[in-house]
Amino acid sequence: MADQDPASESSSHLDKEIASLRKQATSLRKQLQIQCSTILSAASTSRLIQSASSSSSPTTGRRDQASHPTSKLGRRSTQQQAYMQQCIYRISAPVTSFKVRDPDPNAVDGGHVLGLRFEVMSRGQFLRPYYVMLNRPYAGSKHLRVHRHTVPPAVPLAGLAARHLPAPSSRGRGQDDAGAGQKLDRFVRTLRREIVRYHNRLGVSADLRRRLGLHGQSGQRALPNALVEVGIADIEAKQINLAWADDRTGRLVMNDDGKVVKFVVFGREGRDWEASGDIFTKDDSIEDVARKLEEYMEASVREDHD
């Protein structure tokens, strides 16, 4: 048994080094892609590639031209320019509309559906867009109704639709009212604002985990006063749950815009007023709370050593 312990420790150490090297390789690969995209996006780089391509020998065969480095750079530059144009369009037009046809032969209004596409960006990257499909199920009326959607449950879509896209009254049905009383533009603006707010609150939790060194970690710490878990506590992502290694728990409450409005800490004997006051005071931002959490943990570590 004594001979196996050093081998086991050596194997565990090698596994950790391999995992660390793989993580570094992934990070370096991502940085390389960013640097290449940045260089190809520059106008001066595009001019140099075009100049080199135009000055290449016209007598070269098509196969040689296709394998020429400038040709590869030209294709890569063209792809990058197309990608940049797409990103600019998605940034400048975060909500787009389109028409689709419901293949169901029994669909209302002949299967005509109005689609809305909502773009969302987080940490400099586009997320999967959300879709809302609208149709006109009321006979003789142009009033719209939400038919299908991919919006997360945390977003109050039903309430927004009831407020801005109300159903026609019984007296208005059967008349060409052109959707009177409905405000599609306000519905779209309000819905997108709620979607962005939701993702901002998700980002607050992720940023707090990164700031405290818990992103991608197992949550096991040797020190009793160290934070071991930070996670979302409700479906609307307005509350964040914190846990310490000494069995204390905390709850951070945010408003719709992701601003901290309340922070409490509970210990074995109930609410820890002293810790709550040390970590959060009125008008503190999430950055202030993260900084105070770091200082609180460092102070606890110094007390343990003393």
C-alpha positions as CSV (number, residue, x, y, z in Angstrom):
1,M,0.0,0.0,0.0
2,A,2.9,2.4,0.8
3,D,4.3,1.9,-2.7
4,Q,1.0,2.8,-4.3
5,D,0.6,6.2,-2.6
6,P,3.5,8.0,-4.3
7,A,2.4,6.6,-7.7
8,S,-1.1,7.7,-7.1
9,E,0.0,11.2,-6.0
10,S,2.3,11.4,-9.1
11,S,-0.6,10.4,-11.4
12,S,-2.9,13.0,-9.8
13,H,-0.3,15.6,-10.2
14,L,0.2,14.7,-13.9
15,D,-3.5,14.8,-14.5
16,K,-3.7,18.3,-13.0
17,E,-0.8,19.5,-15.1
18,I,-2.4,18.1,-18.3
19,A,-5.7,19.7,-17.4
20,S,-3.9,23.0,-16.8
21,L,-2.1,22.8,-20.2
22,R,-5.3,22.0,-22.0
23,K,-6.9,25.0,-20.5
24,Q,-4.0,27.2,-21.5
25,A,-4.1,25.8,-25.0
26,T,-7.8,26.6,-25.3
27,S,-7.2,30.1,-24.1
28,L,-4.3,30.7,-26.4
29,R,-6.2,29.3,-29.4
30,K,-9.1,31.7,-28.6
31,Q,-6.6,34.6,-28.3
32,L,-5.0,33.6,-31.7
33,Q,-8.4,33.6,-33.3
34,I,-9.2,37.1,-31.9
35,Q,-5.9,38.5,-33.1
36,C,-6.3,37.0,-36.6
37,S,-9.8,38.4,-36.8
38,T,-8.6,41.8,-35.7
39,I,-5.7,41.9,-38.2
40,L,-8.0,40.8,-41.1
41,S,-10.6,43.4,-40.1
42,A,-8.2,46.3,-40.5
43,A,-8.6,48.3,-43.7
44,S,-4.8,48.5,-44.3
45,T,-4.7,44.7,-44.2
46,S,-7.4,44.4,-46.8
47,R,-5.6,46.9,-49.1
48,L,-2.4,44.9,-48.8
49,I,-4.1,41.6,-49.6
50,Q,-5.9,43.2,-52.7
51,S,-2.6,44.7,-53.8
52,A,-0.7,41.5,-53.5
53,S,-3.5,39.6,-55.3
54,S,-3.6,42.0,-58.2
55,S,0.2,42.0,-58.6
56,S,0.4,38.2,-58.8
57,S,1.5,36.8,-62.1
58,P,-1.4,36.4,-64.5
59,T,0.4,33.4,-66.2
60,T,0.0,31.3,-63.1
61,G,-2.4,28.4,-63.5
62,R,-5.8,28.4,-61.8
63,R,-4.7,25.5,-59.5
64,D,-1.6,27.4,-58.4
65,Q,-3.6,30.6,-57.9
66,A,-6.1,28.7,-55.7
67,S,-3.2,27.4,-53.5
68,H,-1.4,30.8,-53.4
69,P,-1.1,32.3,-49.9
70,T,-2.6,35.6,-51.1
71,S,-5.6,33.8,-52.4
72,K,-6.2,32.1,-49.1
73,L,-5.8,35.4,-47.3
74,G,-8.2,37.0,-49.8
75,R,-10.9,34.4,-49.1
76,R,-10.3,34.7,-45.4
77,S,-10.5,38.4,-45.6
78,T,-13.7,38.3,-47.6
79,Q,-15.2,35.9,-45.0
80,Q,-14.2,38.3,-42.2
81,Q,-15.7,41.3,-43.9
82,A,-19.0,39.4,-44.4
83,Y,-19.0,38.4,-40.8
84,M,-18.3,42.0,-39.7
85,Q,-21.2,43.2,-41.9
86,Q,-23.5,40.6,-40.3
87,C,-22.5,41.7,-36.8
88,I,-23.0,45.3,-37.6
89,Y,-26.5,44.5,-38.9
90,R,-27.3,42.5,-35.8
91,I,-26.1,45.3,-33.6
92,S,-27.9,48.1,-35.4
93,A,-31.1,46.0,-35.9
94,P,-31.6,44.0,-32.7
95,V,-35.2,43.3,-33.6
96,T,-36.2,42.2,-37.1
97,S,-39.6,41.0,-38.5
98,F,-40.3,38.4,-41.1
99,K,-43.2,36.5,-42.5
100,V,-43.6,32.7,-42.5
101,R,-46.3,30.3,-43.5
102,D,-47.7,27.7,-41.1
103,P,-47.8,24.4,-42.9
104,D,-50.8,23.2,-40.9
105,P,-53.8,23.1,-43.3
106,N,-56.1,24.0,-40.5
107,A,-54.1,27.0,-39.3
108,V,-55.9,30.2,-38.7
109,D,-55.8,33.1,-41.1
110,G,-54.6,30.8,-43.9
111,G,-51.4,30.1,-42.0
112,H,-50.0,33.6,-42.2
113,V,-47.6,34.2,-39.3
114,L,-45.6,37.3,-38.4
115,G,-42.2,36.5,-36.8
116,L,-40.1,38.7,-34.6
117,R,-36.4,37.9,-34.0
118,F,-34.7,39.4,-30.9
119,E,-30.9,39.6,-30.8
120,V,-29.1,39.5,-27.5
121,M,-25.4,40.0,-26.8
122,S,-23.5,39.0,-23.6
123,R,-19.8,39.5,-22.9
124,G,-19.1,40.6,-26.4
125,Q,-20.8,37.6,-28.1
126,F,-24.1,37.1,-29.7
127,L,-26.4,34.6,-28.0
128,R,-29.0,32.4,-29.6
129,P,-31.8,34.8,-30.8
130,Y,-35.3,34.6,-29.4
131,Y,-38.3,34.3,-31.6
132,V,-41.9,35.4,-31.1
133,M,-44.6,34.3,-33.7
134,L,-47.8,36.3,-34.0
135,N,-51.0,35.4,-35.9
136,R,-54.5,36.7,-36.4
137,P,-57.0,34.2,-35.0
138,Y,-60.0,36.5,-34.6
139,A,-62.5,36.4,-37.4
140,G,-62.9,39.7,-39.2
141,S,-60.3,41.4,-37.1
142,K,-56.6,42.3,-37.6
143,H,-55.7,42.0,-34.0
144,L,-52.6,40.0,-33.3
145,R,-52.0,37.3,-30.8
146,V,-48.9,35.5,-29.6
147,H,-48.9,32.1,-31.4
148,R,-45.5,30.6,-30.5
149,H,-42.3,31.8,-28.8
150,T,-38.9,30.8,-27.5
151,V,-38.7,33.5,-24.8
152,P,-37.4,32.2,-21.4
153,P,-40.1,31.8,-18.7
154,A,-38.5,34.5,-16.6
155,V,-39.6,37.2,-19.1
156,P,-43.3,38.2,-18.5
157,L,-44.3,37.7,-22.1
158,A,-48.0,36.9,-21.3
159,G,-48.4,40.1,-19.2
160,L,-46.7,42.3,-21.9
161,A,-49.0,40.8,-24.6
162,A,-52.1,41.4,-22.4
163,R,-51.1,45.0,-21.9
164,H,-49.9,45.9,-25.4
165,L,-51.7,43.4,-27.6
166,P,-55.2,43.1,-26.0
167,A,-57.8,40.9,-27.7
168,P,-60.6,42.7,-29.5
169,S,-63.8,43.4,-27.7
170,S,-66.9,41.4,-28.5
171,R,-68.4,44.5,-30.2
172,G,-65.3,45.1,-32.3
173,R,-65.2,41.6,-33.7
174,G,-66.4,41.2,-37.2
175,Q,-65.4,44.7,-38.1
176,D,-62.2,45.8,-40.0
177,D,-60.7,47.5,-37.0
178,A,-57.1,47.2,-38.2
179,G,-55.9,46.1,-34.8
180,A,-57.3,49.1,-32.9
181,G,-56.1,49.3,-29.3
182,Q,-52.9,47.2,-30.0
183,K,-49.5,48.8,-29.9
184,L,-47.1,46.3,-31.6
185,D,-44.1,48.7,-31.5
186,R,-44.4,49.3,-27.7
187,F,-44.8,45.5,-27.2
188,V,-41.6,44.9,-29.1
189,R,-39.6,47.5,-27.3
190,T,-40.8,46.5,-23.9
191,L,-40.2,42.8,-24.6
192,R,-36.7,43.4,-25.7
193,R,-35.9,45.5,-22.7
194,E,-37.1,42.7,-20.4
195,I,-35.0,40.1,-22.3
196,V,-31.9,42.4,-22.0
197,R,-32.6,42.9,-18.3
198,Y,-32.9,39.2,-17.7
199,H,-29.5,38.5,-19.4
200,N,-27.9,41.4,-17.5
201,R,-29.0,39.8,-14.2
202,L,-27.5,36.5,-15.4
203,G,-24.3,38.3,-16.2
204,V,-24.2,39.7,-12.7
205,S,-24.1,36.2,-11.2
206,A,-21.5,35.0,-13.6
207,D,-19.3,38.1,-13.1
208,L,-19.5,37.7,-9.3
209,R,-18.4,34.0,-9.6
210,R,-15.4,35.0,-11.8
211,R,-14.5,37.9,-9.4
212,L,-14.5,35.6,-6.4
213,G,-12.6,32.8,-8.3
214,L,-15.5,30.3,-8.3
215,H,-16.1,30.2,-12.1
216,G,-15.5,26.6,-13.2
217,Q,-14.4,25.5,-9.7
218,S,-15.7,22.6,-7.7
219,G,-16.5,24.8,-4.8
220,Q,-14.4,22.9,-2.2
221,R,-12.1,25.1,-0.1
222,A,-10.0,24.2,2.9
223,L,-10.6,27.5,4.8
224,P,-13.8,27.5,6.8
225,N,-14.5,31.2,6.0
226,A,-14.1,30.9,2.3
227,L,-17.0,31.2,-0.2
228,V,-17.8,27.8,-1.8
229,E,-20.8,28.6,-3.9
230,V,-22.4,31.5,-5.7
231,G,-25.5,30.8,-7.8
232,I,-28.9,32.0,-9.0
233,A,-31.7,31.3,-6.5
234,D,-34.8,32.0,-8.5
235,I,-36.1,31.7,-12.1
236,E,-36.1,35.5,-12.7
237,A,-32.4,35.6,-11.7
238,K,-33.1,38.5,-9.3
239,Q,-31.6,36.7,-6.3
240,I,-28.2,35.2,-5.8
241,N,-27.5,32.6,-3.2
242,L,-24.1,32.5,-1.5
243,A,-22.6,29.7,0.7
244,W,-19.6,29.7,3.0
245,A,-17.6,26.6,4.1
246,D,-18.7,27.2,7.7
247,D,-22.3,26.6,6.7
248,R,-23.3,30.2,6.6
249,T,-25.5,31.3,3.7
250,G,-26.2,34.7,2.1
251,R,-28.8,36.1,-0.2
252,L,-28.3,39.0,-2.6
253,V,-31.5,40.6,-4.0
254,M,-31.5,42.7,-7.2
255,N,-34.1,44.8,-9.0
256,D,-35.1,44.4,-12.6
257,D,-32.0,46.3,-13.8
258,G,-29.5,44.2,-11.9
259,K,-28.8,46.7,-9.1
260,V,-28.3,45.4,-5.6
261,V,-31.2,46.3,-3.2
262,K,-30.6,43.9,-0.3
263,F,-28.0,41.6,1.1
264,V,-28.4,39.3,4.1
265,V,-26.2,36.7,5.8
266,F,-27.6,33.8,7.9
267,G,-25.5,31.8,10.4
268,R,-26.3,28.9,12.6
269,E,-27.9,31.2,15.2
270,G,-30.0,33.2,12.7
271,R,-29.3,36.4,10.8
272,D,-25.7,37.6,11.0
273,W,-26.2,41.4,11.1
274,E,-22.6,42.2,11.6
275,A,-21.5,40.3,8.4
276,S,-24.4,41.7,6.5
277,G,-23.4,45.3,7.4
278,D,-19.7,44.6,6.6
279,I,-20.5,43.4,3.1
280,F,-23.4,45.6,1.9
281,T,-24.5,49.2,2.6
282,K,-27.1,51.2,0.9
283,D,-26.4,52.2,-2.8
284,D,-23.6,49.7,-3.1
285,S,-23.1,48.3,-6.6
286,I,-22.4,44.7,-7.5
287,E,-18.7,45.7,-7.8
288,D,-18.7,47.1,-4.3
289,V,-20.3,43.9,-3.0
290,A,-17.7,41.7,-4.7
291,R,-14.9,43.9,-3.4
292,K,-16.2,43.7,0.2
293,L,-16.7,40.0,-0.1
294,E,-13.0,39.6,-1.1
295,E,-12.0,41.9,1.8
296,Y,-14.2,40.0,4.2
297,M,-12.7,36.6,3.2
298,E,-9.2,38.0,3.5
299,A,-9.9,39.4,6.9
300,S,-11.3,36.1,8.0
301,V,-8.2,34.3,6.8
302,R,-5.9,36.7,8.7
303,E,-8.0,36.1,11.9
304,D,-7.6,32.3,11.4
305,H,-3.8,32.6,11.1
306,D,-3.6,34.9,14.1
